[in-house]
Amino acid sequence: MTSRLEQRYRGLLRLLPRWYREKRADEMVDTFISGRQDDIDQEYGWPGWRETGSVAMLAVRTRLAGADAPPRAVALGDTVRLIALLGLLMHAVTVVGDVGRDGVLQLFARMPLSVALSVPVSVPLDMVRVVSLVASVGAFVLILTRWRGAAKALALVAVVPELVWFGVVLGSDVPATAWVWHGSLLAPLLVATACVFVGFHREAPSPSRRPWLLALLVGAVVALSWQAFAFVYSTITNVLVFNPWTLQSLMVIVAGVVVLLRATPPHVRLGMAIYAAVLLPQRAIYAYQTVELRAVNGPLLQTAENAAIAEVLCLFLIGVALAVPGVRRYRRLVT
């Protein structure tokens, strides 16, 4: 006769995927019940926090599998790990561009020419951004190795400056739209950090280092060039069209087109589509605010408005184009 304790433990095991329960559930139940033989415990006992935590962590490892699992579980795990890598890469590239811009402007502001071009006399290069740079790049590089504990710690460090800045915005006297805007900026990094913790467990495979390190190098060069061009353009026209967040969207759009043109596994299309969906609210809010400013400032922001609307449309379309075949191919995989 099945005891109530066993029933409760089997209910807890439903966190695990069906394919794993079919292989290991009876063995796990026997091991658990053998240590809880008291009659009162058998009737009124519950699985402890230790057992619950162990089963929950096992559920993450088996549902986001790295190997020795059905293809669908492996594909889902690869999707989560791709989102983590994309988020860390984009944040690292953005911070490289920001720190490079601040450093160059700090030097440029000391030159006599800066007065004629109306460059700020003081462009602070604070240590918070430098720490964010080291943490972001370090987390991305280390996650490509087996040093995953250090990578996760650095990923958390990279989030802290953004959370502090968001807290400052929440505590200041600014419109609610500013809260929404900064929250949307923070969302991709938070999603990526969460994916780092759940996707890169001890059984997850290490990603290929060469293509990702090459992507980091190319992205850093592009970000620095983008920031330089944005500074010159905004100085001449007084219009900020080429901002760092637009660069992220363009990178995702270009990468999405490349993925669509090549034969790629379903997790690549799914991961790209999900990351595009995470970026989309941020870009939609920016486009809405640009349209509002355009109504106030007139033709000066016409270019920025057109670019923002086109960016949102392209990001949405590329996300849908990636998601539809990605979901279709994912469903064909064996569970």
Coordinates of C-alpha atoms in Angstrom, one line a residue:
M1 CA 0.0 0.0 0.0
T2 CA 1.3 3.4 -0.9
S3 CA 1.9 5.7 2.0
R4 CA 0.9 9.4 1.9
L5 CA 4.6 10.3 2.2
E6 CA 5.3 8.4 -1.0
Q7 CA 2.4 10.0 -2.7
R8 CA 3.7 13.4 -1.8
Y9 CA 7.2 12.6 -2.9
R10 CA 5.9 11.3 -6.2
G11 CA 4.0 14.5 -6.6
L12 CA 7.2 16.4 -6.1
L13 CA 8.9 14.2 -8.7
R14 CA 6.4 15.5 -11.3
L15 CA 8.8 18.5 -11.6
L16 CA 11.0 16.1 -13.5
P17 CA 10.3 15.5 -17.2
R18 CA 8.4 12.3 -18.1
W19 CA 11.3 10.6 -19.8
Y20 CA 13.4 10.9 -16.7
R21 CA 10.6 9.8 -14.3
E22 CA 10.0 6.7 -16.4
K23 CA 13.7 5.7 -15.9
R24 CA 14.5 6.8 -12.4
A25 CA 11.3 7.6 -10.4
D26 CA 10.9 4.1 -8.7
E27 CA 14.6 4.1 -7.7
M28 CA 14.4 7.6 -6.3
V29 CA 11.2 6.8 -4.3
D30 CA 12.8 3.6 -2.8
T31 CA 15.9 5.5 -1.8
F32 CA 13.8 8.3 -0.2
I33 CA 11.4 6.0 1.6
S34 CA 14.1 3.8 3.0
G35 CA 15.3 6.7 5.2
R36 CA 11.8 7.6 6.4
Q37 CA 10.5 4.3 8.0
D38 CA 8.6 5.8 11.0
D39 CA 4.9 5.0 10.7
I40 CA 3.8 8.5 11.8
D41 CA 6.3 10.0 9.3
Q42 CA 4.9 7.7 6.6
E43 CA 1.4 9.0 7.2
Y44 CA 1.9 12.7 8.0
G45 CA 5.4 13.5 6.7
W46 CA 6.4 15.7 3.8
P47 CA 9.6 15.8 1.7
G48 CA 12.0 18.2 3.4
W49 CA 13.5 21.4 1.9
R50 CA 16.7 19.5 1.1
E51 CA 14.8 16.9 -1.0
T52 CA 12.7 19.6 -2.6
G53 CA 15.8 21.6 -3.6
S54 CA 17.6 18.6 -4.9
V55 CA 14.6 17.6 -7.1
A56 CA 14.2 21.2 -8.3
M57 CA 17.8 21.4 -9.4
L58 CA 17.6 18.0 -11.0
A59 CA 14.5 19.2 -12.9
V60 CA 16.5 22.2 -14.3
R61 CA 19.3 19.9 -15.4
T62 CA 17.0 17.4 -17.1
R63 CA 14.6 19.8 -18.7
L64 CA 17.4 22.0 -20.0
A65 CA 19.6 19.1 -20.8
G66 CA 23.1 19.2 -22.3
A67 CA 23.5 15.6 -23.5
D68 CA 22.2 12.0 -22.9
A69 CA 18.6 13.3 -23.1
P70 CA 15.8 13.3 -25.7
P71 CA 16.5 15.8 -28.6
R72 CA 13.7 18.2 -27.4
A73 CA 15.2 18.6 -24.0
V74 CA 18.7 19.2 -25.4
A75 CA 17.3 21.7 -27.9
L76 CA 15.5 23.6 -25.1
G77 CA 18.7 23.7 -23.0
D78 CA 20.7 24.9 -26.0
T79 CA 18.0 27.6 -26.6
V80 CA 18.4 28.9 -23.0
R81 CA 22.2 28.9 -23.2
L82 CA 22.1 30.8 -26.5
I83 CA 19.9 33.5 -25.0
A84 CA 22.4 33.7 -22.1
L85 CA 25.4 34.1 -24.5
L86 CA 23.6 36.7 -26.7
G87 CA 22.6 38.8 -23.6
L88 CA 26.1 38.7 -22.2
L89 CA 27.7 39.5 -25.6
M90 CA 25.4 42.4 -26.2
H91 CA 25.9 43.9 -22.8
A92 CA 29.7 43.5 -23.0
V93 CA 29.8 45.1 -26.4
T94 CA 27.6 48.0 -25.3
V95 CA 29.7 48.6 -22.2
V96 CA 32.9 48.5 -24.2
G97 CA 31.4 51.2 -26.5
D98 CA 30.3 53.3 -23.5
V99 CA 33.6 53.2 -21.7
G100 CA 35.5 53.8 -24.9
R101 CA 33.3 56.8 -25.7
D102 CA 33.7 58.3 -22.2
G103 CA 37.5 57.8 -22.3
V104 CA 37.9 59.4 -25.6
L105 CA 35.7 62.4 -24.7
Q106 CA 37.5 62.8 -21.5
L107 CA 40.7 63.3 -23.5
F108 CA 39.1 65.3 -26.2
A109 CA 37.5 67.7 -23.8
R110 CA 40.9 68.9 -22.8
M111 CA 41.8 70.0 -26.3
P112 CA 41.1 73.6 -27.5
L113 CA 39.0 72.3 -30.4
S114 CA 36.5 71.0 -28.0
V115 CA 35.3 74.5 -27.1
A116 CA 34.5 75.3 -30.7
L117 CA 32.6 72.0 -31.1
S118 CA 30.7 72.6 -27.8
V119 CA 32.1 69.4 -26.3
P120 CA 31.4 69.1 -22.5
V121 CA 34.4 70.3 -20.5
S122 CA 34.2 67.3 -18.2
V123 CA 33.2 63.8 -19.2
P124 CA 33.6 61.6 -16.2
L125 CA 34.9 58.0 -16.7
D126 CA 33.7 56.6 -13.4
M127 CA 35.0 53.4 -11.9
V128 CA 31.5 51.9 -11.8
R129 CA 31.5 51.7 -15.6
V130 CA 35.0 50.3 -15.6
V131 CA 33.9 47.6 -13.1
S132 CA 30.9 46.9 -15.3
L133 CA 33.2 46.5 -18.3
V134 CA 35.5 44.1 -16.5
A135 CA 32.6 42.1 -15.1
S136 CA 30.7 42.0 -18.4
V137 CA 33.6 40.9 -20.6
G138 CA 34.9 38.6 -17.9
A139 CA 31.5 36.8 -17.5
F140 CA 31.2 36.3 -21.2
V141 CA 34.7 34.9 -21.6
L142 CA 34.6 32.7 -18.5
I143 CA 31.2 31.2 -19.5
L144 CA 32.9 29.8 -22.6
T145 CA 35.2 27.8 -20.2
R146 CA 34.5 25.4 -17.3
W147 CA 34.9 28.3 -14.8
R148 CA 31.2 28.7 -14.6
G149 CA 31.0 29.6 -10.9
A150 CA 33.3 32.6 -11.6
A151 CA 31.3 33.5 -14.7
K152 CA 28.0 33.5 -12.8
A153 CA 29.5 35.7 -10.0
L154 CA 30.8 38.2 -12.6
A155 CA 27.4 38.2 -14.3
L156 CA 25.8 39.3 -11.1
V157 CA 28.5 42.0 -10.6
A158 CA 27.6 43.3 -14.1
V159 CA 24.0 43.6 -13.1
V160 CA 24.6 45.6 -9.9
P161 CA 25.5 49.0 -11.6
E162 CA 22.4 48.7 -13.8
L163 CA 20.2 47.9 -10.8
V164 CA 21.7 50.8 -8.8
W165 CA 21.0 53.2 -11.7
F166 CA 17.5 51.9 -12.0
G167 CA 17.0 52.5 -8.3
V168 CA 18.3 56.1 -8.7
V169 CA 15.7 56.6 -11.4
L170 CA 12.9 55.2 -9.3
G171 CA 13.9 57.4 -6.4
S172 CA 14.1 60.6 -8.4
D173 CA 11.3 62.9 -9.5
V174 CA 10.9 61.7 -13.1
P175 CA 7.8 60.8 -15.1
A176 CA 6.6 57.2 -15.1
T177 CA 7.7 56.8 -18.7
A178 CA 11.3 57.1 -17.5
W179 CA 10.8 54.2 -15.1
V180 CA 9.4 52.1 -17.9
W181 CA 12.2 53.1 -20.3
H182 CA 15.0 52.2 -17.8
G183 CA 13.2 49.0 -16.8
S184 CA 13.0 47.9 -20.5
L185 CA 16.7 48.6 -20.8
L186 CA 17.4 46.4 -17.8
A187 CA 15.2 43.5 -19.0
P188 CA 17.6 41.9 -21.6
L189 CA 20.4 41.8 -19.1
L190 CA 18.2 40.3 -16.3
V191 CA 16.9 37.7 -18.7
A192 CA 20.4 36.8 -19.9
T193 CA 21.7 36.5 -16.3
A194 CA 18.8 34.2 -15.3
C195 CA 19.5 32.0 -18.4
V196 CA 23.2 31.9 -17.3
F197 CA 22.2 30.4 -14.0
V198 CA 19.7 27.9 -15.2
G199 CA 21.2 27.0 -18.5
F200 CA 24.9 26.5 -17.6
H201 CA 24.6 23.8 -15.0
R202 CA 27.3 21.2 -14.4
E203 CA 26.1 18.9 -17.1
A204 CA 25.8 21.6 -19.8
P205 CA 28.4 21.4 -22.6
S206 CA 30.8 24.2 -23.2
P207 CA 30.1 26.5 -26.2
S208 CA 32.5 26.7 -29.0
R209 CA 35.0 29.4 -28.0
R210 CA 36.4 30.6 -31.3
P211 CA 33.1 32.0 -32.9
W212 CA 32.0 33.6 -29.7
L213 CA 35.3 35.3 -29.0
L214 CA 35.4 36.5 -32.6
A215 CA 31.9 37.9 -32.2
L216 CA 33.1 39.7 -29.0
L217 CA 36.1 41.2 -30.9
V218 CA 34.1 42.3 -33.9
G219 CA 31.3 43.6 -31.7
A220 CA 33.7 45.7 -29.7
V221 CA 35.2 47.3 -32.8
V222 CA 31.7 47.9 -34.3
A223 CA 30.5 49.5 -31.0
L224 CA 33.5 51.8 -30.7
S225 CA 33.1 52.9 -34.3
W226 CA 29.4 53.3 -33.8
Q227 CA 29.9 55.5 -30.8
A228 CA 32.5 57.6 -32.6
F229 CA 30.1 58.1 -35.6
A230 CA 27.2 58.9 -33.2
F231 CA 29.2 61.5 -31.4
V232 CA 30.2 63.3 -34.7
Y233 CA 26.6 63.0 -36.1
S234 CA 24.9 64.3 -32.9
T235 CA 27.5 67.1 -32.6
I236 CA 26.7 68.3 -36.1
T237 CA 23.0 67.8 -36.2
N238 CA 22.0 67.8 -32.5
V239 CA 20.0 64.7 -33.1
L240 CA 20.7 61.4 -31.4
V241 CA 19.8 58.7 -33.9
F242 CA 22.8 56.3 -33.5
N243 CA 22.4 55.3 -29.9
P244 CA 23.9 52.1 -28.4
W245 CA 20.5 50.4 -28.0
T246 CA 19.8 50.8 -31.7
L247 CA 23.1 49.0 -32.4
Q248 CA 22.0 46.0 -30.4
S249 CA 18.8 45.8 -32.5
L250 CA 20.7 46.1 -35.7
M251 CA 23.1 43.3 -34.6
V252 CA 20.2 41.0 -33.8
I253 CA 18.5 41.9 -37.1
V254 CA 21.7 41.2 -39.1
A255 CA 22.4 38.0 -37.2
G256 CA 18.7 36.9 -37.7
V257 CA 19.0 37.4 -41.5
V258 CA 22.1 35.3 -41.6
V259 CA 20.4 32.5 -39.6
L260 CA 17.4 32.6 -41.9
L261 CA 19.7 32.2 -44.9
R262 CA 21.5 29.2 -43.5
A263 CA 20.5 25.7 -42.4
T264 CA 20.5 26.1 -38.6
P265 CA 19.2 23.9 -35.8
P266 CA 15.9 24.8 -34.2
H267 CA 17.5 26.1 -31.0
V268 CA 19.4 28.8 -32.9
R269 CA 16.2 30.2 -34.5
L270 CA 14.3 29.9 -31.2
G271 CA 17.0 31.6 -29.2
M272 CA 17.4 34.5 -31.7
A273 CA 13.6 34.9 -31.8
I274 CA 13.2 35.0 -28.0
Y275 CA 16.1 37.5 -27.6
A276 CA 14.5 39.7 -30.3
A277 CA 11.2 39.5 -28.4
V278 CA 13.1 40.6 -25.2
L279 CA 14.5 43.6 -27.0
L280 CA 11.3 44.6 -28.7
P281 CA 9.5 46.4 -25.8
Q282 CA 12.6 48.6 -25.2
R283 CA 12.7 49.6 -28.9
A284 CA 8.9 50.1 -29.0
I285 CA 9.1 52.5 -26.0
Y286 CA 12.0 54.4 -27.6
A287 CA 10.0 54.7 -30.9
Y288 CA 6.9 56.0 -29.0
Q289 CA 9.0 58.5 -27.1
T290 CA 10.6 59.6 -30.3
V291 CA 7.3 60.2 -32.0
E292 CA 6.2 62.3 -29.0
L293 CA 9.3 64.4 -29.2
R294 CA 8.9 64.7 -32.9
A295 CA 5.4 66.2 -32.3
V296 CA 7.0 68.8 -30.0
N297 CA 10.3 69.6 -31.8
G298 CA 9.1 69.4 -35.4
P299 CA 11.2 68.3 -38.4
L300 CA 14.4 68.2 -36.3
L301 CA 13.6 64.6 -35.2
Q302 CA 12.0 63.4 -38.4
T303 CA 15.0 61.2 -39.2
A304 CA 15.1 59.8 -35.7
E305 CA 11.4 59.0 -35.8
N306 CA 11.6 57.2 -39.1
A307 CA 14.6 55.2 -38.0
A308 CA 13.0 54.2 -34.7
I309 CA 9.8 53.0 -36.4
A310 CA 11.7 51.1 -39.1
E311 CA 13.8 49.5 -36.4
V312 CA 10.8 48.2 -34.4
L313 CA 9.2 46.8 -37.6
C314 CA 12.4 45.0 -38.7
L315 CA 13.0 43.6 -35.3
F316 CA 9.4 42.3 -35.1
L317 CA 9.4 40.8 -38.6
I318 CA 12.8 39.1 -38.1
G319 CA 11.6 37.7 -34.7
V320 CA 8.4 36.2 -36.3
A321 CA 10.4 34.9 -39.3
L322 CA 12.7 33.1 -36.9
A323 CA 10.1 31.9 -34.4
V324 CA 7.7 30.2 -36.9
P325 CA 10.1 27.7 -38.4
G326 CA 12.0 27.4 -35.1
V327 CA 8.9 26.3 -33.2
R328 CA 7.8 24.0 -36.0
R329 CA 11.1 22.2 -36.1
Y330 CA 11.3 22.1 -32.3
R331 CA 7.9 20.3 -32.2
R332 CA 9.2 17.7 -34.6
L333 CA 11.9 16.6 -32.2
V334 CA 11.5 13.5 -30.1
T335 CA 10.4 14.2 -26.5

